mmCIF file of C-alpha atoms and ligand atoms in Angstrom:
data_model
loop_
_atom_site.group_PDB
_atom_site.id
_atom_site.type_symbol
_atom_site.label_atom_id
_atom_site.label_comp_id
_atom_site.label_asym_id
_atom_site.label_seq_id
_atom_site.Cartn_x
_atom_site.Cartn_y
_atom_site.Cartn_z
ATOM 1 C CA UNK A 254 40.500 -65.037 -81.952
ATOM 2 C CA UNK A 255 39.645 -62.930 -85.341
ATOM 3 C CA UNK A 256 37.598 -59.792 -84.782
ATOM 4 C CA UNK A 257 34.750 -62.088 -86.788
ATOM 5 C CA UNK A 258 34.299 -64.509 -84.615
ATOM 6 C CA UNK A 259 34.935 -62.022 -81.182
ATOM 7 C CA UNK A 260 32.019 -60.047 -82.603
ATOM 8 C CA UNK A 261 29.938 -63.479 -82.925
ATOM 9 C CA UNK A 262 31.003 -64.507 -79.688
ATOM 10 C CA UNK A 263 29.950 -61.052 -78.132
ATOM 11 C CA UNK A 264 26.330 -61.072 -79.338
ATOM 12 C CA UNK A 265 25.969 -64.610 -78.755
ATOM 13 C CA UNK A 266 26.949 -64.009 -74.706
ATOM 14 C CA UNK A 267 24.797 -60.979 -74.414
ATOM 15 C CA UNK A 268 21.726 -62.622 -75.661
ATOM 16 C CA UNK A 269 22.768 -65.546 -73.223
ATOM 17 C CA UNK A 270 23.259 -63.907 -70.121
ATOM 18 C CA UNK A 271 20.470 -61.525 -71.206
ATOM 19 C CA UNK A 272 17.982 -64.947 -71.090
ATOM 20 C CA UNK A 273 19.896 -66.438 -68.027
ATOM 21 C CA UNK A 274 18.774 -62.484 -65.853
ATOM 22 C CA UNK A 275 15.474 -62.301 -67.553
ATOM 23 C CA UNK A 276 14.452 -64.927 -64.341
ATOM 24 C CA UNK A 277 16.620 -63.571 -62.251
ATOM 25 C CA UNK A 278 15.778 -62.025 -58.672
ATOM 26 C CA UNK A 279 18.063 -59.303 -57.312
ATOM 27 C CA UNK A 280 18.307 -58.470 -54.178
ATOM 28 C CA UNK A 281 16.469 -56.165 -52.464
ATOM 29 C CA UNK A 282 16.046 -54.572 -48.730
ATOM 30 C CA UNK A 283 17.201 -51.300 -48.644
ATOM 31 C CA UNK A 284 16.439 -50.356 -44.955
ATOM 32 C CA UNK A 285 18.471 -52.926 -44.075
ATOM 33 C CA UNK A 286 22.090 -51.627 -45.748
ATOM 34 C CA UNK A 287 24.695 -49.781 -44.132
ATOM 35 C CA UNK A 288 25.827 -46.427 -45.556
ATOM 36 C CA UNK A 289 28.694 -47.961 -48.024
ATOM 37 C CA UNK A 290 26.892 -51.055 -49.355
ATOM 38 C CA UNK A 291 26.704 -52.599 -52.851
ATOM 39 C CA UNK A 292 24.948 -51.033 -54.743
ATOM 40 C CA UNK A 293 25.651 -47.253 -53.782
ATOM 41 C CA UNK A 294 23.187 -46.061 -56.421
ATOM 42 C CA UNK A 295 19.941 -46.736 -55.724
ATOM 43 C CA UNK A 296 16.814 -44.342 -56.989
ATOM 44 C CA UNK A 297 17.476 -45.694 -60.680
ATOM 45 C CA UNK A 298 19.051 -47.822 -62.216
ATOM 46 C CA UNK A 299 22.962 -46.728 -63.303
ATOM 47 C CA UNK A 300 26.207 -48.061 -64.733
ATOM 48 C CA UNK A 301 29.290 -47.190 -66.086
ATOM 49 C CA UNK A 302 30.473 -45.364 -63.727
ATOM 50 C CA UNK A 303 32.956 -42.287 -63.992
ATOM 51 C CA UNK A 304 33.862 -40.557 -60.241
ATOM 52 C CA UNK A 305 35.403 -37.164 -60.765
ATOM 53 C CA UNK A 306 37.193 -36.024 -57.418
ATOM 54 C CA UNK A 307 36.755 -32.177 -56.550
ATOM 55 C CA UNK A 308 38.625 -31.040 -53.201
ATOM 56 C CA UNK A 309 36.582 -32.178 -51.130
ATOM 57 C CA UNK A 310 33.066 -34.011 -52.679
ATOM 58 C CA UNK A 311 33.469 -36.481 -55.575
ATOM 59 C CA UNK A 312 30.987 -36.004 -58.187
ATOM 60 C CA UNK A 313 29.749 -39.648 -60.027
ATOM 61 C CA UNK A 314 28.980 -39.662 -63.470
ATOM 62 C CA UNK A 315 26.484 -42.662 -65.039
ATOM 63 C CA UNK A 316 24.738 -44.359 -67.536
ATOM 64 C CA UNK A 317 21.092 -44.257 -66.829
ATOM 65 C CA UNK A 318 19.131 -47.393 -67.452
ATOM 66 C CA UNK A 319 15.778 -47.548 -68.161
ATOM 67 C CA UNK A 320 14.873 -50.594 -70.833
ATOM 68 C CA UNK A 321 11.607 -52.493 -69.404
ATOM 69 C CA UNK A 322 10.451 -55.950 -70.552
ATOM 70 C CA UNK A 323 12.847 -57.466 -73.653
ATOM 71 C CA UNK A 324 14.808 -54.762 -74.434
ATOM 72 C CA UNK A 325 18.634 -54.707 -74.353
ATOM 73 C CA UNK A 326 19.880 -51.270 -73.086
ATOM 74 C CA UNK A 327 18.066 -48.176 -73.290
ATOM 75 C CA UNK A 328 19.895 -44.644 -72.409
ATOM 76 C CA UNK A 329 19.060 -41.045 -73.370
ATOM 77 C CA UNK A 330 20.355 -38.817 -70.294
ATOM 78 C CA UNK A 331 23.476 -39.606 -68.104
ATOM 79 C CA UNK A 332 23.308 -39.020 -64.276
ATOM 80 C CA UNK A 333 25.123 -37.114 -61.322
ATOM 81 C CA UNK A 334 24.911 -37.644 -57.618
ATOM 82 C CA UNK A 335 27.782 -36.391 -55.430
ATOM 83 C CA UNK A 336 29.069 -37.352 -52.125
ATOM 84 C CA UNK A 337 31.826 -36.045 -49.287
ATOM 85 C CA UNK A 338 32.201 -39.569 -48.243
ATOM 86 C CA UNK A 339 31.222 -42.229 -51.035
ATOM 87 C CA UNK A 340 28.555 -43.839 -48.613
ATOM 88 C CA UNK A 341 26.377 -40.988 -49.053
ATOM 89 C CA UNK A 342 25.324 -39.552 -52.297
ATOM 90 C CA UNK A 343 22.896 -37.335 -52.818
ATOM 91 C CA UNK A 344 21.822 -37.502 -56.687
ATOM 92 C CA UNK A 345 21.316 -34.106 -59.247
ATOM 93 C CA UNK A 346 19.182 -35.723 -62.017
ATOM 94 C CA UNK A 347 20.863 -35.117 -65.569
ATOM 95 C CA UNK A 348 23.880 -33.849 -66.167
ATOM 96 C CA UNK A 349 23.628 -33.983 -69.628
ATOM 97 C CA UNK A 350 21.038 -35.533 -72.124
ATOM 98 C CA UNK A 351 21.595 -37.069 -75.792
ATOM 99 C CA UNK A 352 19.600 -34.768 -76.821
ATOM 100 C CA UNK A 353 21.441 -31.913 -76.000
ATOM 101 C CA UNK A 354 23.908 -32.629 -79.014
ATOM 102 C CA UNK A 355 21.686 -31.755 -81.814
ATOM 103 C CA UNK A 356 23.556 -33.630 -83.989
ATOM 104 C CA UNK A 357 22.998 -37.104 -82.483
ATOM 105 C CA UNK A 358 19.919 -39.339 -83.329
ATOM 106 C CA UNK A 359 18.373 -39.318 -79.595
ATOM 107 C CA UNK A 360 17.526 -42.883 -79.690
ATOM 108 C CA UNK A 361 19.055 -44.595 -76.453
ATOM 109 C CA UNK A 362 22.404 -44.215 -77.343
ATOM 110 C CA UNK A 363 23.737 -42.375 -73.977
ATOM 111 C CA UNK A 364 26.224 -45.063 -73.142
ATOM 112 C CA UNK A 365 29.152 -44.342 -71.073
ATOM 113 C CA UNK A 366 30.892 -41.353 -70.052
ATOM 114 C CA UNK A 367 33.013 -39.430 -67.948
ATOM 115 C CA UNK A 368 33.932 -35.245 -66.773
ATOM 116 C CA UNK A 369 37.176 -33.971 -66.319
ATOM 117 C CA UNK A 370 37.894 -30.651 -64.956
ATOM 118 C CA UNK A 371 40.441 -28.117 -66.451
ATOM 119 C CA UNK A 372 40.659 -24.342 -65.474
ATOM 120 C CA UNK A 373 37.396 -24.279 -63.758
ATOM 121 C CA UNK A 374 35.460 -25.402 -65.965
ATOM 122 C CA UNK A 375 34.061 -29.584 -66.082
ATOM 123 C CA UNK A 376 34.124 -31.316 -69.459
ATOM 124 C CA UNK A 377 31.939 -34.242 -70.235
ATOM 125 C CA UNK A 378 32.642 -36.864 -73.038
ATOM 126 C CA UNK A 379 29.882 -39.115 -74.484
ATOM 127 C CA UNK A 380 29.398 -41.117 -77.058
ATOM 128 C CA UNK A 381 26.148 -40.889 -79.084
ATOM 129 C CA UNK A 382 24.828 -42.035 -82.117
ATOM 130 C CA UNK A 383 25.484 -39.888 -85.168
ATOM 131 C CA UNK A 384 22.781 -38.939 -87.159
ATOM 132 C CA UNK A 385 23.518 -39.114 -91.163
ATOM 133 C CA UNK A 386 25.539 -39.110 -93.279
ATOM 134 C CA UNK A 387 28.487 -40.157 -90.559
ATOM 135 C CA UNK A 388 26.472 -42.669 -88.927
ATOM 136 C CA UNK A 389 27.300 -44.884 -85.963
ATOM 137 C CA UNK A 390 28.731 -43.619 -82.887
ATOM 138 C CA UNK A 391 30.665 -40.923 -82.392
ATOM 139 C CA UNK A 392 31.916 -38.831 -79.175
ATOM 140 C CA UNK A 393 30.738 -35.567 -77.893
ATOM 141 C CA UNK A 394 31.876 -33.123 -75.279
ATOM 142 C CA UNK A 395 29.955 -30.865 -73.186
ATOM 143 C CA UNK A 396 30.947 -27.916 -71.214
ATOM 144 C CA UNK A 397 29.762 -26.371 -67.900
ATOM 145 C CA UNK A 398 30.778 -23.974 -65.526
ATOM 146 C CA UNK A 399 29.741 -26.559 -62.584
ATOM 147 C CA UNK A 400 30.339 -30.539 -62.049
ATOM 148 C CA UNK A 401 26.863 -31.030 -62.256
ATOM 149 C CA UNK A 402 25.781 -29.435 -65.117
ATOM 150 C CA UNK A 403 23.942 -28.589 -66.710
ATOM 151 C CA UNK A 404 26.883 -29.776 -69.735
ATOM 152 C CA UNK A 405 25.758 -28.185 -73.238
ATOM 153 C CA UNK A 406 27.057 -28.739 -76.402
ATOM 154 C CA UNK A 407 30.806 -27.355 -76.652
ATOM 155 C CA UNK A 408 31.112 -27.466 -80.441
ATOM 156 C CA UNK A 409 28.324 -28.275 -81.981
ATOM 157 C CA UNK A 410 29.599 -31.183 -83.602
ATOM 158 C CA UNK A 411 30.993 -33.849 -82.621
ATOM 159 C CA UNK A 412 34.617 -34.384 -81.712
ATOM 160 C CA UNK A 413 35.392 -37.973 -82.900
ATOM 161 C CA UNK A 414 32.846 -39.631 -85.414
ATOM 162 C CA UNK A 415 32.831 -42.940 -86.973
ATOM 163 C CA UNK A 416 34.375 -41.750 -90.438
ATOM 164 C CA UNK A 417 37.528 -40.711 -88.437
ATOM 165 C CA UNK A 418 38.469 -44.212 -87.195
ATOM 166 C CA UNK A 419 38.763 -46.661 -89.976
ATOM 167 C CA UNK A 420 40.592 -49.537 -88.054
ATOM 168 C CA UNK A 421 38.449 -52.649 -86.612
ATOM 169 C CA UNK A 422 35.301 -52.236 -86.153
ATOM 170 C CA UNK A 423 32.493 -50.193 -88.001
ATOM 171 C CA UNK A 424 29.655 -48.331 -86.563
ATOM 172 C CA UNK A 425 30.055 -49.052 -82.807
ATOM 173 C CA UNK A 426 33.884 -48.905 -82.169
ATOM 174 C CA UNK A 427 33.642 -44.907 -81.291
ATOM 175 C CA UNK A 428 32.084 -45.335 -77.636
ATOM 176 C CA UNK A 429 33.680 -45.449 -74.041
ATOM 177 C CA UNK A 430 35.861 -42.188 -74.057
ATOM 178 C CA UNK A 431 38.116 -41.197 -71.203
ATOM 179 C CA UNK A 432 39.634 -38.609 -70.479
ATOM 180 C CA UNK A 433 43.182 -37.969 -68.409
ATOM 181 C CA UNK A 434 45.293 -35.097 -67.932
ATOM 182 C CA UNK A 435 48.953 -35.572 -67.402
ATOM 183 C CA UNK A 436 51.100 -33.388 -64.348
ATOM 184 C CA UNK A 437 52.440 -31.595 -67.614
ATOM 185 C CA UNK A 438 49.412 -30.492 -68.151
ATOM 186 C CA UNK A 439 48.311 -32.557 -71.511
ATOM 187 C CA UNK A 440 44.909 -33.572 -72.031
ATOM 188 C CA UNK A 441 44.671 -37.249 -73.545
ATOM 189 C CA UNK A 442 41.342 -38.816 -75.132
ATOM 190 C CA UNK A 443 41.166 -42.814 -75.227
ATOM 191 C CA UNK A 444 38.021 -44.735 -76.305
ATOM 192 C CA UNK A 445 37.020 -47.833 -77.721
ATOM 193 C CA UNK A 446 35.021 -51.029 -78.880
ATOM 194 C CA UNK A 447 37.890 -53.855 -79.460
ATOM 195 C CA UNK A 448 39.836 -51.486 -80.792
ATOM 196 C CA UNK A 449 41.980 -48.961 -78.468
ATOM 197 C CA UNK A 450 42.645 -45.535 -79.838
ATOM 198 C CA UNK A 451 44.202 -42.641 -78.660
ATOM 199 C CA UNK A 452 44.835 -39.168 -79.502
ATOM 200 C CA UNK A 453 45.930 -35.723 -77.807
ATOM 201 C CA UNK A 454 43.547 -33.215 -77.155
ATOM 202 C CA UNK A 455 44.129 -29.676 -77.596
ATOM 203 C CA UNK A 456 44.214 -27.330 -74.253
ATOM 204 C CA UNK A 457 41.548 -25.939 -75.037
ATOM 205 C CA UNK A 458 39.747 -29.757 -74.050
ATOM 206 C CA UNK A 459 37.657 -29.413 -77.232
ATOM 207 C CA UNK A 460 39.386 -30.258 -80.146
ATOM 208 C CA UNK A 461 41.925 -33.575 -80.697
ATOM 209 C CA UNK A 462 45.926 -32.272 -81.416
ATOM 210 C CA UNK A 463 47.507 -34.872 -84.196
ATOM 211 C CA UNK A 464 47.142 -38.040 -85.437
ATOM 212 C CA UNK A 465 44.953 -40.738 -83.583
ATOM 213 C CA UNK A 466 46.794 -43.809 -82.895
ATOM 214 C CA UNK A 467 46.025 -46.953 -81.596
ATOM 215 C CA UNK A 468 47.661 -48.973 -78.255
ATOM 216 C CA UNK A 469 47.090 -52.470 -78.508
ATOM 217 C CA UNK A 470 46.348 -55.003 -75.576
ATOM 218 C CA UNK A 471 45.088 -58.785 -75.430
ATOM 219 C CA UNK A 472 41.671 -59.402 -75.865
ATOM 220 C CA UNK A 473 40.744 -55.417 -75.243
ATOM 221 C CA UNK A 474 36.892 -54.961 -75.161
ATOM 222 C CA UNK A 475 35.801 -51.819 -74.288
ATOM 223 C CA UNK A 476 35.627 -48.907 -71.054
ATOM 224 C CA UNK A 477 39.192 -47.885 -71.135
ATOM 225 C CA UNK A 478 40.052 -46.142 -67.570
ATOM 226 C CA UNK A 479 43.067 -44.279 -67.215
ATOM 227 C CA UNK A 480 44.696 -42.880 -64.641
ATOM 228 C CA UNK A 481 48.609 -42.879 -62.776
ATOM 229 C CA UNK A 482 50.578 -43.142 -59.620
ATOM 230 C CA UNK A 483 53.970 -42.577 -58.588
ATOM 231 C CA UNK A 484 55.304 -41.721 -61.656
ATOM 232 C CA UNK A 485 53.125 -45.268 -63.646
ATOM 233 C CA UNK A 486 50.174 -44.916 -65.669
ATOM 234 C CA UNK A 487 47.971 -47.143 -65.613
ATOM 235 C CA UNK A 488 44.675 -48.368 -68.253
ATOM 236 C CA UNK A 489 41.759 -50.371 -67.263
ATOM 237 C CA UNK A 490 40.006 -51.888 -69.710
ATOM 238 C CA UNK A 491 36.990 -54.372 -69.483
ATOM 239 C CA UNK A 492 37.940 -57.715 -71.247
ATOM 240 C CA UNK A 493 36.704 -61.058 -72.928
ATOM 241 C CA UNK A 494 39.401 -63.613 -72.291
ATOM 242 C CA UNK A 495 39.168 -65.672 -75.891
ATOM 243 C CA UNK A 496 40.391 -68.787 -74.214
ATOM 244 C CA UNK A 497 37.724 -68.330 -71.140
ATOM 245 C CA UNK A 498 34.497 -66.671 -72.980
ATOM 246 C CA UNK A 499 32.051 -65.641 -70.635
ATOM 247 C CA UNK A 500 31.008 -61.949 -69.448
ATOM 248 C CA UNK A 501 33.421 -59.388 -69.102
ATOM 249 C CA UNK A 502 36.118 -58.398 -66.702
ATOM 250 C CA UNK A 503 38.562 -55.960 -65.657
ATOM 251 C CA UNK A 504 41.784 -56.420 -66.805
ATOM 252 C CA UNK A 505 44.629 -53.523 -66.877
ATOM 253 C CA UNK A 506 48.217 -52.913 -68.432
ATOM 254 C CA UNK A 507 51.248 -50.711 -66.678
ATOM 255 C CA UNK A 508 53.213 -48.374 -68.772
ATOM 256 C CA UNK A 509 56.143 -45.429 -68.219
ATOM 257 C CA UNK A 510 54.341 -42.795 -70.807
ATOM 258 C CA UNK A 511 51.226 -43.105 -71.717
ATOM 259 C CA UNK A 512 51.351 -44.149 -75.274
ATOM 260 C CA UNK A 513 53.772 -46.533 -74.067
ATOM 261 C CA UNK A 514 54.308 -49.695 -73.814
ATOM 262 C CA UNK A 515 51.803 -50.843 -72.609
ATOM 263 C CA UNK A 516 52.335 -54.063 -70.119
ATOM 264 C CA UNK A 517 48.857 -56.515 -69.519
ATOM 265 C CA UNK A 518 48.909 -56.867 -65.773
ATOM 266 C CA UNK A 519 46.645 -59.500 -65.582
ATOM 267 C CA UNK A 520 42.522 -59.124 -64.201
ATOM 268 C CA UNK A 521 41.602 -55.984 -61.646
ATOM 269 C CA UNK A 522 38.273 -58.485 -60.668
ATOM 270 C CA UNK A 523 36.034 -60.662 -62.700
ATOM 271 C CA UNK A 524 32.295 -60.602 -64.221
ATOM 272 C CA UNK A 525 30.546 -58.242 -62.657
ATOM 273 C CA UNK A 526 27.384 -60.588 -60.377
ATOM 274 C CA UNK A 527 24.300 -60.457 -63.121
ATOM 275 C CA UNK A 528 25.863 -58.784 -65.549
ATOM 276 C CA UNK A 529 27.607 -59.237 -69.502
ATOM 277 C CA UNK A 530 29.488 -56.173 -68.801
ATOM 278 C CA UNK A 531 31.377 -54.840 -66.367
ATOM 279 C CA UNK A 532 33.387 -51.436 -66.587
ATOM 280 C CA UNK A 533 35.800 -49.652 -64.461
ATOM 281 C CA UNK A 534 35.802 -46.123 -63.055
ATOM 282 C CA UNK A 535 39.012 -45.129 -60.517
ATOM 283 C CA UNK A 536 39.759 -42.454 -58.136
ATOM 284 C CA UNK A 537 42.917 -41.650 -55.242
ATOM 285 C CA UNK A 538 39.800 -40.126 -52.576
ATOM 286 C CA UNK A 539 41.770 -38.579 -48.827
ATOM 287 C CA UNK A 540 45.213 -41.287 -49.382
ATOM 288 C CA UNK A 541 42.481 -44.376 -50.653
ATOM 289 C CA UNK A 542 42.210 -45.822 -54.287
ATOM 290 C CA UNK A 543 38.381 -46.693 -54.885
ATOM 291 C CA UNK A 544 37.184 -48.921 -57.626
ATOM 292 C CA UNK A 545 33.561 -48.155 -59.130
ATOM 293 C CA UNK A 546 32.027 -50.600 -60.962
ATOM 294 C CA UNK A 547 28.721 -51.966 -62.634
ATOM 295 C CA UNK A 548 26.874 -54.876 -61.636
ATOM 296 C CA UNK A 549 22.829 -56.406 -62.052
ATOM 297 C CA UNK A 550 21.438 -56.871 -58.333
ATOM 298 C CA UNK A 551 18.987 -54.188 -58.015
ATOM 299 C CA UNK A 552 15.759 -54.233 -58.173
ATOM 300 C CA UNK A 553 13.047 -51.211 -58.158
ATOM 301 C CA UNK A 554 9.488 -51.854 -57.815
ATOM 302 C CA UNK A 555 8.670 -54.276 -60.532
ATOM 303 C CA UNK A 556 11.545 -53.733 -62.603
ATOM 304 C CA UNK A 557 14.579 -56.385 -61.972
ATOM 305 C CA UNK A 558 18.010 -56.898 -62.502
ATOM 306 C CA UNK A 559 18.915 -57.085 -66.008
ATOM 307 C CA UNK A 560 21.708 -56.121 -68.746
ATOM 308 C CA UNK A 561 20.108 -52.880 -69.165
ATOM 309 C CA UNK A 562 18.953 -52.624 -65.509
ATOM 310 C CA UNK A 563 22.499 -52.254 -63.667
ATOM 311 C CA UNK A 564 23.478 -50.579 -60.974
ATOM 312 C CA UNK A 565 26.714 -48.974 -59.708
ATOM 313 C CA UNK A 566 29.627 -50.260 -56.913
ATOM 314 C CA UNK A 567 32.247 -49.650 -55.162
ATOM 315 C CA UNK A 568 34.918 -51.384 -53.331
ATOM 316 C CA UNK A 569 38.105 -50.545 -51.761
ATOM 317 C CA UNK A 570 41.725 -50.390 -54.281
ATOM 318 C CA UNK A 571 44.802 -51.553 -53.035
ATOM 319 C CA UNK A 572 48.424 -51.769 -54.673
ATOM 320 C CA UNK A 573 51.452 -53.836 -54.104
ATOM 321 C CA UNK A 574 54.766 -52.933 -53.544
ATOM 322 C CA UNK A 575 55.555 -53.005 -57.208
ATOM 323 C CA UNK A 576 52.851 -51.408 -57.995
ATOM 324 C CA UNK A 577 50.263 -53.617 -59.564
ATOM 325 C CA UNK A 578 47.007 -54.489 -58.373
ATOM 326 C CA UNK A 579 45.368 -56.642 -55.883
ATOM 327 C CA UNK A 580 43.012 -58.047 -57.435
ATOM 328 C CA UNK A 581 39.622 -56.846 -56.126
ATOM 329 C CA UNK A 582 36.608 -58.789 -54.788
ATOM 330 C CA UNK A 583 33.086 -57.927 -55.354
ATOM 331 C CA UNK A 584 31.083 -57.850 -52.049
ATOM 332 C CA UNK A 585 27.779 -56.694 -50.648
ATOM 333 C CA UNK A 586 29.833 -54.889 -48.465
ATOM 334 C CA UNK A 587 31.593 -52.570 -50.500
ATOM 335 C CA UNK A 588 32.971 -50.143 -48.245
ATOM 336 C CA UNK A 589 30.623 -50.274 -45.362
ATOM 337 C CA UNK A 590 32.874 -50.975 -43.267
ATOM 338 C CA UNK A 591 37.033 -50.398 -43.509
ATOM 339 C CA UNK A 592 39.698 -51.340 -45.913
ATOM 340 C CA UNK A 593 41.070 -54.200 -44.861
ATOM 341 C CA UNK A 594 38.067 -55.513 -42.815
HETATM 342 O O1 FUB B 196 26.253 -48.903 -71.032
HETATM 343 C C1 FUB B 196 26.248 -49.441 -72.820
HETATM 344 C C2 FUB B 196 27.636 -49.824 -72.650
HETATM 345 O O2 FUB B 196 27.817 -51.331 -72.238
HETATM 346 C C3 FUB B 196 29.083 -48.984 -72.253
HETATM 347 O O3 FUB B 196 29.566 -48.264 -73.291
HETATM 348 C C4 FUB B 196 30.168 -50.264 -72.303
HETATM 349 O O4 FUB B 196 31.356 -49.888 -71.616
HETATM 350 C C5 FUB B 196 29.268 -51.295 -71.434
HETATM 351 O O5 FUB B 196 29.331 -51.246 -69.826
#
């Protein structure tokens, strides 16, 4: 399917999904919930989970949906939570706000972000809309001595701007950054919306190192997440299947090197419940792999689930002997039971 058709499909699907969800009641009985049940975060509407393991603790960075009424998306800060068992989460408030990037428009465009640790410092990569003249989504980087922040703008300017990516979609292709630090210490930044971009970062984590390249993947839509296991590189991403259109699903590819060749391996999981979008966050923690995502099933007060009111969830993730990922079923139970139960 050509790009114009894909864009049309996405817009119409968003609107259809939104109308469908507007009348949809959410599940809610937090008193009955076992720790580790989905959604795992219930004090706010959260999406786009980005977990980070630091010693015996997992820090979970999320976007923060504050949309009310008919507003599709409204997000102006990123929240951070922590847990030592992934079942009990402590809220630490906003890790960063889009207004912390002085070059950003600051108009509710704090979309999917990710934090990584390098040499005792924490770096937070985040998309926000850039002010004139380089309008469109851009990627900034924050830095902090603490995983809970507060993060401050590390550069005073965007790391990636719209004018730096001239292929693919204009205006909103520079979103959803994921940063992966390879075993030799080389950091890589990947991001994109219908085009998947990859570039090496300098060791200071705040400058690009070389040319921006593109990675070809079937039906790449957004939300890339890079990780490595047993010498193999994995790239999970949100996809809309051109032959079976609907909501986003999560697919993945594997490669012998981060620059490729990337081989498509199929779906990790299907459409999120009640949500047009879905977004992966994958970690190994205490010898178990976990798959974080979001759906829209949470009600808070009078606010019902919607495309712009999502909730972060988690499932166990397992691999086959050949390294491929076993398909994941999205559940209410989440990780409240033992793996494989
Ligand atoms: O949350 C806003 C956008 O929706 C994210 O950047 C995408 O990955 C999708 O989840």
